[in-house]
Amino acid sequence: MNVILVDTPNTLSIIYEYGLFDMYQNWCKSFCTYPRSYNFFHADYLFSRLKKMCNFQVVVAEIDQILRPKNMLIVRDTAEVINELESMVKYMNRKICMTYTKENEGFLGVRKST
């Protein structure tokens, strides 16, 4: 499923062509997924956008709740946000699989423990 932030450009026509599910979501509000959970979550500059709108620590907790055990969160964002996320997920006792920062862009891979 593809979740698009409410205030981003409309890319749903591309998603429909591939036959994928999609929806708009304001991540500052709760994201109801019951009874589903997910294996993989990819965030492309999501947290830097959310930092302007709301407290993204709550969003990190929500994403952690959505992910199944032993599955992945992949984040691509600014180096500042990556460093902040890295300290958060270490505090949550999650395994960091990869961190890479070049200039002002970074990648973070997090594996959820059981």
mmCIF file of N, CA and C in Angstrom:
data_model
loop_
_atom_site.group_PDB
_atom_site.id
_atom_site.type_symbol
_atom_site.label_atom_id
_atom_site.label_comp_id
_atom_site.label_asym_id
_atom_site.label_seq_id
_atom_site.Cartn_x
_atom_site.Cartn_y
_atom_site.Cartn_z
ATOM 1 N N MET A 1 0.844 -1.170 0.000
ATOM 2 C CA MET A 1 0.000 0.000 0.000
ATOM 3 C C MET A 1 0.889 1.232 0.000
ATOM 4 N N ASN A 2 0.520 2.223 -0.761
ATOM 5 C CA ASN A 2 1.250 3.475 -0.838
ATOM 6 C C ASN A 2 0.473 4.528 -0.063
ATOM 7 N N VAL A 3 1.127 5.159 0.900
ATOM 8 C CA VAL A 3 0.490 6.196 1.702
ATOM 9 C C VAL A 3 1.138 7.521 1.341
ATOM 10 N N ILE A 4 0.322 8.459 0.908
ATOM 11 C CA ILE A 4 0.808 9.751 0.445
ATOM 12 C C ILE A 4 0.430 10.807 1.475
ATOM 13 N N LEU A 5 1.389 11.639 1.827
ATOM 14 C CA LEU A 5 1.143 12.736 2.754
ATOM 15 C C LEU A 5 0.132 13.693 2.140
ATOM 16 N N VAL A 6 -0.776 14.198 2.941
ATOM 17 C CA VAL A 6 -1.897 14.991 2.453
ATOM 18 C C VAL A 6 -1.463 16.197 1.628
ATOM 19 N N ASP A 7 -0.399 16.873 2.018
ATOM 20 C CA ASP A 7 -0.026 18.113 1.334
ATOM 21 C C ASP A 7 1.042 17.947 0.249
ATOM 22 N N THR A 8 1.228 16.729 -0.263
ATOM 23 C CA THR A 8 2.195 16.501 -1.341
ATOM 24 C C THR A 8 1.489 16.483 -2.696
ATOM 25 N N PRO A 9 2.241 16.597 -3.783
ATOM 26 C CA PRO A 9 1.627 16.554 -5.117
ATOM 27 C C PRO A 9 0.919 15.216 -5.364
ATOM 28 N N ASN A 10 -0.119 15.257 -6.165
ATOM 29 C CA ASN A 10 -0.917 14.080 -6.460
ATOM 30 C C ASN A 10 -0.162 13.153 -7.427
ATOM 31 N N THR A 11 0.237 11.982 -6.930
ATOM 32 C CA THR A 11 0.908 10.979 -7.761
ATOM 33 C C THR A 11 0.095 9.693 -7.831
ATOM 34 N N LEU A 12 -1.169 9.783 -7.488
ATOM 35 C CA LEU A 12 -1.996 8.577 -7.418
ATOM 36 C C LEU A 12 -2.210 7.911 -8.767
ATOM 37 N N SER A 13 -2.198 8.659 -9.849
ATOM 38 C CA SER A 13 -2.417 8.033 -11.163
ATOM 39 C C SER A 13 -1.304 7.040 -11.477
ATOM 40 N N ILE A 14 -0.089 7.329 -11.066
ATOM 41 C CA ILE A 14 1.027 6.398 -11.271
ATOM 42 C C ILE A 14 0.812 5.133 -10.453
ATOM 43 N N ILE A 15 0.341 5.284 -9.238
ATOM 44 C CA ILE A 15 0.103 4.150 -8.348
ATOM 45 C C ILE A 15 -0.992 3.258 -8.923
ATOM 46 N N TYR A 16 -2.071 3.861 -9.430
ATOM 47 C CA TYR A 16 -3.169 3.087 -10.012
ATOM 48 C C TYR A 16 -2.702 2.255 -11.203
ATOM 49 N N GLU A 17 -1.810 2.797 -12.025
ATOM 50 C CA GLU A 17 -1.320 2.078 -13.199
ATOM 51 C C GLU A 17 -0.633 0.770 -12.819
ATOM 52 N N TYR A 18 0.027 0.752 -11.672
ATOM 53 C CA TYR A 18 0.710 -0.462 -11.207
ATOM 54 C C TYR A 18 -0.206 -1.378 -10.404
ATOM 55 N N GLY A 19 -1.455 -0.986 -10.222
ATOM 56 C CA GLY A 19 -2.412 -1.829 -9.512
ATOM 57 C C GLY A 19 -2.194 -1.872 -8.007
ATOM 58 N N LEU A 20 -1.577 -0.836 -7.448
ATOM 59 C CA LEU A 20 -1.312 -0.805 -6.014
ATOM 60 C C LEU A 20 -2.405 -0.040 -5.271
ATOM 61 N N PHE A 21 -2.530 -0.337 -3.999
ATOM 62 C CA PHE A 21 -3.463 0.379 -3.146
ATOM 63 C C PHE A 21 -2.802 1.667 -2.678
ATOM 64 N N ASP A 22 -3.598 2.682 -2.453
ATOM 65 C CA ASP A 22 -3.030 3.922 -1.983
ATOM 66 C C ASP A 22 -4.058 4.706 -1.196
ATOM 67 N N MET A 23 -3.561 5.686 -0.462
ATOM 68 C CA MET A 23 -4.444 6.549 0.314
ATOM 69 C C MET A 23 -3.685 7.796 0.735
ATOM 70 N N TYR A 24 -4.431 8.837 1.049
ATOM 71 C CA TYR A 24 -3.855 10.043 1.629
ATOM 72 C C TYR A 24 -3.887 9.911 3.136
ATOM 73 N N GLN A 25 -2.860 10.428 3.809
ATOM 74 C CA GLN A 25 -2.802 10.339 5.259
ATOM 75 C C GLN A 25 -2.135 11.576 5.832
ATOM 76 N N ASN A 26 -2.717 12.123 6.871
ATOM 77 C CA ASN A 26 -2.074 13.165 7.656
ATOM 78 C C ASN A 26 -1.400 12.453 8.823
ATOM 79 N N TRP A 27 -0.085 12.300 8.771
ATOM 80 C CA TRP A 27 0.641 11.510 9.771
ATOM 81 C C TRP A 27 0.614 12.142 11.151
ATOM 82 N N CYS A 28 0.162 13.373 11.269
ATOM 83 C CA CYS A 28 0.050 13.988 12.589
ATOM 84 C C CYS A 28 -1.139 13.416 13.351
ATOM 85 N N LYS A 29 -2.001 12.698 12.652
ATOM 86 C CA LYS A 29 -3.140 12.021 13.280
ATOM 87 C C LYS A 29 -2.880 10.521 13.255
ATOM 88 N N SER A 30 -3.601 9.795 14.069
ATOM 89 C CA SER A 30 -3.415 8.350 14.172
ATOM 90 C C SER A 30 -3.721 7.657 12.847
ATOM 91 N N PHE A 31 -2.972 6.610 12.544
ATOM 92 C CA PHE A 31 -3.119 5.857 11.307
ATOM 93 C C PHE A 31 -3.667 4.478 11.654
ATOM 94 N N CYS A 32 -4.952 4.266 11.432
ATOM 95 C CA CYS A 32 -5.601 3.014 11.798
ATOM 96 C C CYS A 32 -5.313 1.944 10.752
ATOM 97 N N THR A 33 -4.623 0.887 11.150
ATOM 98 C CA THR A 33 -4.324 -0.209 10.229
ATOM 99 C C THR A 33 -4.947 -1.522 10.698
ATOM 100 N N TYR A 34 -5.651 -1.494 11.803
ATOM 101 C CA TYR A 34 -6.202 -2.735 12.341
ATOM 102 C C TYR A 34 -7.071 -3.406 11.302
ATOM 103 N N PRO A 35 -6.978 -4.675 11.060
ATOM 104 C CA PRO A 35 -6.156 -5.714 11.691
ATOM 105 C C PRO A 35 -4.857 -5.994 10.943
ATOM 106 N N ARG A 36 -4.422 -5.076 10.089
ATOM 107 C CA ARG A 36 -3.242 -5.324 9.268
ATOM 108 C C ARG A 36 -1.973 -4.773 9.913
ATOM 109 N N SER A 37 -0.868 -5.405 9.575
ATOM 110 C CA SER A 37 0.457 -4.873 9.899
ATOM 111 C C SER A 37 1.314 -5.078 8.654
ATOM 112 N N TYR A 38 2.480 -4.460 8.617
ATOM 113 C CA TYR A 38 3.248 -4.435 7.381
ATOM 114 C C TYR A 38 4.682 -4.917 7.594
ATOM 115 N N ASN A 39 5.278 -5.434 6.513
ATOM 116 C CA ASN A 39 6.638 -5.960 6.552
ATOM 117 C C ASN A 39 7.694 -4.901 6.292
ATOM 118 N N PHE A 40 7.338 -3.867 5.595
ATOM 119 C CA PHE A 40 8.328 -2.917 5.117
ATOM 120 C C PHE A 40 7.722 -1.520 5.118
ATOM 121 N N PHE A 41 8.507 -0.551 5.534
ATOM 122 C CA PHE A 41 8.059 0.834 5.519
ATOM 123 C C PHE A 41 9.200 1.684 4.984
ATOM 124 N N HIS A 42 8.933 2.427 3.922
ATOM 125 C CA HIS A 42 9.946 3.294 3.320
ATOM 126 C C HIS A 42 9.463 4.733 3.436
ATOM 127 N N ALA A 43 10.288 5.586 4.030
ATOM 128 C CA ALA A 43 9.942 6.997 4.200
ATOM 129 C C ALA A 43 10.958 7.850 3.453
ATOM 130 N N ASP A 44 10.505 8.539 2.444
ATOM 131 C CA ASP A 44 11.366 9.395 1.625
ATOM 132 C C ASP A 44 11.092 10.855 1.990
ATOM 133 N N TYR A 45 11.933 11.425 2.832
ATOM 134 C CA TYR A 45 11.810 12.793 3.324
ATOM 135 C C TYR A 45 10.497 13.038 4.056
ATOM 136 N N LEU A 46 9.883 11.996 4.575
ATOM 137 C CA LEU A 46 8.642 12.131 5.333
ATOM 138 C C LEU A 46 8.884 12.886 6.639
ATOM 139 N N PHE A 47 9.930 12.524 7.359
ATOM 140 C CA PHE A 47 10.140 13.087 8.690
ATOM 141 C C PHE A 47 10.551 14.558 8.655
ATOM 142 N N SER A 48 11.293 14.972 7.646
ATOM 143 C CA SER A 48 11.635 16.396 7.561
ATOM 144 C C SER A 48 10.401 17.236 7.252
ATOM 145 N N ARG A 49 9.458 16.686 6.498
ATOM 146 C CA ARG A 49 8.190 17.387 6.263
ATOM 147 C C ARG A 49 7.346 17.433 7.528
ATOM 148 N N LEU A 50 7.330 16.313 8.252
ATOM 149 C CA LEU A 50 6.520 16.245 9.471
ATOM 150 C C LEU A 50 7.088 17.103 10.588
ATOM 151 N N LYS A 51 8.386 17.310 10.581
ATOM 152 C CA LYS A 51 9.021 18.113 11.620
ATOM 153 C C LYS A 51 8.451 19.525 11.639
ATOM 154 N N LYS A 52 8.032 20.024 10.483
ATOM 155 C CA LYS A 52 7.429 21.347 10.386
ATOM 156 C C LYS A 52 5.975 21.349 10.852
ATOM 157 N N MET A 53 5.309 20.187 10.777
ATOM 158 C CA MET A 53 3.880 20.110 11.047
ATOM 159 C C MET A 53 3.541 19.622 12.453
ATOM 160 N N CYS A 54 4.283 18.645 12.964
ATOM 161 C CA CYS A 54 3.930 18.042 14.247
ATOM 162 C C CYS A 54 5.152 17.362 14.864
ATOM 163 N N ASN A 55 4.958 16.737 16.012
ATOM 164 C CA ASN A 55 6.018 16.022 16.710
ATOM 165 C C ASN A 55 6.212 14.669 16.050
ATOM 166 N N PHE A 56 7.327 14.476 15.356
ATOM 167 C CA PHE A 56 7.476 13.224 14.615
ATOM 168 C C PHE A 56 7.921 12.057 15.483
ATOM 169 N N GLN A 57 8.198 12.273 16.770
ATOM 170 C CA GLN A 57 8.487 11.157 17.677
ATOM 171 C C GLN A 57 7.258 10.259 17.826
ATOM 172 N N VAL A 58 6.088 10.876 17.817
ATOM 173 C CA VAL A 58 4.839 10.120 17.883
ATOM 174 C C VAL A 58 4.657 9.297 16.607
ATOM 175 N N VAL A 59 5.065 9.852 15.477
ATOM 176 C CA VAL A 59 4.964 9.152 14.196
ATOM 177 C C VAL A 59 5.901 7.948 14.175
ATOM 178 N N VAL A 60 7.095 8.091 14.727
ATOM 179 C CA VAL A 60 8.042 6.971 14.799
ATOM 180 C C VAL A 60 7.442 5.839 15.638
ATOM 181 N N ALA A 61 6.815 6.168 16.741
ATOM 182 C CA ALA A 61 6.158 5.151 17.574
ATOM 183 C C ALA A 61 5.016 4.479 16.826
ATOM 184 N N GLU A 62 4.274 5.256 16.058
ATOM 185 C CA GLU A 62 3.162 4.709 15.275
ATOM 186 C C GLU A 62 3.671 3.755 14.188
ATOM 187 N N ILE A 63 4.743 4.135 13.507
ATOM 188 C CA ILE A 63 5.329 3.277 12.477
ATOM 189 C C ILE A 63 5.858 1.987 13.105
ATOM 190 N N ASP A 64 6.461 2.102 14.274
ATOM 191 C CA ASP A 64 6.949 0.928 14.979
ATOM 192 C C ASP A 64 5.803 -0.024 15.319
ATOM 193 N N GLN A 65 4.664 0.534 15.640
ATOM 194 C CA GLN A 65 3.488 -0.287 15.946
ATOM 195 C C GLN A 65 2.936 -0.970 14.694
ATOM 196 N N ILE A 66 3.025 -0.317 13.549
ATOM 197 C CA ILE A 66 2.513 -0.861 12.293
ATOM 198 C C ILE A 66 3.376 -2.019 11.788
ATOM 199 N N LEU A 67 4.699 -1.934 11.996
ATOM 200 C CA LEU A 67 5.617 -2.956 11.475
ATOM 201 C C LEU A 67 5.511 -4.272 12.235
ATOM 202 N N ARG A 68 5.596 -5.361 11.493
ATOM 203 C CA ARG A 68 5.677 -6.684 12.110
ATOM 204 C C ARG A 68 7.075 -6.891 12.686
ATOM 205 N N PRO A 69 7.212 -7.778 13.680
ATOM 206 C CA PRO A 69 8.544 -8.067 14.227
ATOM 207 C C PRO A 69 9.498 -8.588 13.152
ATOM 208 N N LYS A 70 10.770 -8.237 13.279
ATOM 209 C CA LYS A 70 11.859 -8.622 12.384
ATOM 210 C C LYS A 70 11.729 -8.042 10.983
ATOM 211 N N ASN A 71 11.010 -6.937 10.825
ATOM 212 C CA ASN A 71 10.866 -6.299 9.526
ATOM 213 C C ASN A 71 11.478 -4.911 9.534
ATOM 214 N N MET A 72 11.464 -4.233 8.401
ATOM 215 C CA MET A 72 12.339 -3.081 8.168
ATOM 216 C C MET A 72 11.626 -1.743 8.011
ATOM 217 N N LEU A 73 12.320 -0.717 8.500
ATOM 218 C CA LEU A 73 12.005 0.672 8.229
ATOM 219 C C LEU A 73 13.221 1.246 7.509
ATOM 220 N N ILE A 74 13.010 1.805 6.328
ATOM 221 C CA ILE A 74 14.082 2.438 5.560
ATOM 222 C C ILE A 74 13.725 3.917 5.440
ATOM 223 N N VAL A 75 14.666 4.780 5.828
ATOM 224 C CA VAL A 75 14.413 6.219 5.809
ATOM 225 C C VAL A 75 15.482 6.910 4.969
ATOM 226 N N ARG A 76 15.036 7.772 4.096
ATOM 227 C CA ARG A 76 15.930 8.657 3.339
ATOM 228 C C ARG A 76 15.515 10.078 3.689
ATOM 229 N N ASP A 77 16.448 10.838 4.233
ATOM 230 C CA ASP A 77 16.092 12.171 4.701
ATOM 231 C C ASP A 77 17.355 13.004 4.874
ATOM 232 N N THR A 78 17.210 14.177 5.454
ATOM 233 C CA THR A 78 18.362 15.028 5.720
ATOM 234 C C THR A 78 19.224 14.399 6.810
ATOM 235 N N ALA A 79 20.501 14.757 6.830
ATOM 236 C CA ALA A 79 21.424 14.200 7.821
ATOM 237 C C ALA A 79 20.984 14.542 9.240
ATOM 238 N N GLU A 80 20.451 15.725 9.442
ATOM 239 C CA GLU A 80 19.973 16.138 10.764
ATOM 240 C C GLU A 80 18.855 15.232 11.263
ATOM 241 N N VAL A 81 17.884 14.964 10.398
ATOM 242 C CA VAL A 81 16.749 14.107 10.769
ATOM 243 C C VAL A 81 17.219 12.670 10.976
ATOM 244 N N ILE A 82 18.124 12.184 10.136
ATOM 245 C CA ILE A 82 18.644 10.817 10.274
ATOM 246 C C ILE A 82 19.332 10.643 11.622
ATOM 247 N N ASN A 83 20.136 11.610 12.026
ATOM 248 C CA ASN A 83 20.822 11.518 13.320
ATOM 249 C C ASN A 83 19.827 11.499 14.479
ATOM 250 N N GLU A 84 18.776 12.300 14.378
ATOM 251 C CA GLU A 84 17.747 12.319 15.412
ATOM 252 C C GLU A 84 16.981 11.004 15.461
ATOM 253 N N LEU A 85 16.640 10.464 14.279
ATOM 254 C CA LEU A 85 15.941 9.173 14.216
ATOM 255 C C LEU A 85 16.814 8.037 14.747
ATOM 256 N N GLU A 86 18.094 8.084 14.420
ATOM 257 C CA GLU A 86 19.007 7.038 14.866
ATOM 258 C C GLU A 86 19.052 6.957 16.392
ATOM 259 N N SER A 87 19.118 8.097 17.049
ATOM 260 C CA SER A 87 19.134 8.078 18.516
ATOM 261 C C SER A 87 17.801 7.593 19.077
ATOM 262 N N MET A 88 16.685 7.919 18.397
ATOM 263 C CA MET A 88 15.368 7.449 18.848
ATOM 264 C C MET A 88 15.233 5.943 18.761
ATOM 265 N N VAL A 89 15.624 5.365 17.618
ATOM 266 C CA VAL A 89 15.442 3.925 17.444
ATOM 267 C C VAL A 89 16.430 3.126 18.299
ATOM 268 N N LYS A 90 17.597 3.697 18.597
ATOM 269 C CA LYS A 90 18.508 3.037 19.537
ATOM 270 C C LYS A 90 17.875 2.966 20.918
ATOM 271 N N TYR A 91 17.200 4.035 21.309
ATOM 272 C CA TYR A 91 16.508 4.074 22.588
ATOM 273 C C TYR A 91 15.376 3.044 22.640
ATOM 274 N N MET A 92 14.773 2.761 21.480
ATOM 275 C CA MET A 92 13.684 1.783 21.395
ATOM 276 C C MET A 92 14.210 0.354 21.270
ATOM 277 N N ASN A 93 15.538 0.169 21.358
ATOM 278 C CA ASN A 93 16.184 -1.143 21.243
ATOM 279 C C ASN A 93 15.927 -1.808 19.897
ATOM 280 N N ARG A 94 15.975 -1.034 18.832
ATOM 281 C CA ARG A 94 15.851 -1.564 17.477
ATOM 282 C C ARG A 94 17.240 -1.681 16.879
ATOM 283 N N LYS A 95 17.404 -2.652 15.985
ATOM 284 C CA LYS A 95 18.702 -2.887 15.369
ATOM 285 C C LYS A 95 18.871 -1.965 14.166
ATOM 286 N N ILE A 96 19.944 -1.208 14.160
ATOM 287 C CA ILE A 96 20.242 -0.341 13.026
ATOM 288 C C ILE A 96 21.124 -1.134 12.068
ATOM 289 N N CYS A 97 20.601 -1.357 10.869
ATOM 290 C CA CYS A 97 21.298 -2.166 9.880
ATOM 291 C C CYS A 97 22.230 -1.334 9.017
ATOM 292 N N MET A 98 21.911 -0.067 8.831
ATOM 293 C CA MET A 98 22.690 0.746 7.917
ATOM 294 C C MET A 98 22.476 2.215 8.244
ATOM 295 N N THR A 99 23.515 2.975 8.254
ATOM 296 C CA THR A 99 23.431 4.427 8.320
ATOM 297 C C THR A 99 24.458 4.983 7.348
ATOM 298 N N TYR A 100 24.040 5.878 6.519
ATOM 299 C CA TYR A 100 24.941 6.476 5.542
ATOM 300 C C TYR A 100 24.555 7.935 5.376
ATOM 301 N N THR A 101 25.513 8.801 5.500
ATOM 302 C CA THR A 101 25.264 10.222 5.321
ATOM 303 C C THR A 101 26.301 10.790 4.369
ATOM 304 N N LYS A 102 25.829 11.488 3.363
ATOM 305 C CA LYS A 102 26.718 12.166 2.424
ATOM 306 C C LYS A 102 26.177 13.575 2.246
ATOM 307 N N GLU A 103 27.033 14.531 2.534
ATOM 308 C CA GLU A 103 26.648 15.937 2.491
ATOM 309 C C GLU A 103 25.432 16.156 3.388
ATOM 310 N N ASN A 104 24.285 16.491 2.836
ATOM 311 C CA ASN A 104 23.124 16.769 3.672
ATOM 312 C C ASN A 104 22.037 15.705 3.539
ATOM 313 N N GLU A 105 22.360 14.542 2.987
ATOM 314 C CA GLU A 105 21.371 13.488 2.802
ATOM 315 C C GLU A 105 21.847 12.228 3.501
ATOM 316 N N GLY A 106 20.904 11.499 4.094
ATOM 317 C CA GLY A 106 21.282 10.280 4.783
ATOM 318 C C GLY A 106 20.274 9.165 4.575
ATOM 319 N N PHE A 107 20.723 7.947 4.843
ATOM 320 C CA PHE A 107 19.884 6.757 4.779
ATOM 321 C C PHE A 107 19.979 6.043 6.114
ATOM 322 N N LEU A 108 18.879 5.472 6.548
ATOM 323 C CA LEU A 108 18.849 4.735 7.806
ATOM 324 C C LEU A 108 18.017 3.482 7.601
ATOM 325 N N GLY A 109 18.566 2.341 7.969
ATOM 326 C CA GLY A 109 17.842 1.076 7.926
ATOM 327 C C GLY A 109 17.672 0.564 9.339
ATOM 328 N N VAL A 110 16.430 0.266 9.712
ATOM 329 C CA VAL A 110 16.133 -0.184 11.069
ATOM 330 C C VAL A 110 15.356 -1.487 10.993
ATOM 331 N N ARG A 111 15.811 -2.483 11.744
ATOM 332 C CA ARG A 111 15.096 -3.752 11.827
ATOM 333 C C ARG A 111 14.399 -3.822 13.178
ATOM 334 N N LYS A 112 13.109 -4.099 13.135
ATOM 335 C CA LYS A 112 12.322 -4.204 14.365
ATOM 336 C C LYS A 112 12.610 -5.541 15.028
ATOM 337 N N SER A 113 12.867 -5.501 16.324
ATOM 338 C CA SER A 113 13.128 -6.745 17.066
ATOM 339 C C SER A 113 11.811 -7.378 17.486
ATOM 340 N N THR A 114 11.894 -8.570 18.069
ATOM 341 C CA THR A 114 10.677 -9.261 18.510
ATOM 342 C C THR A 114 10.220 -8.754 19.841
#
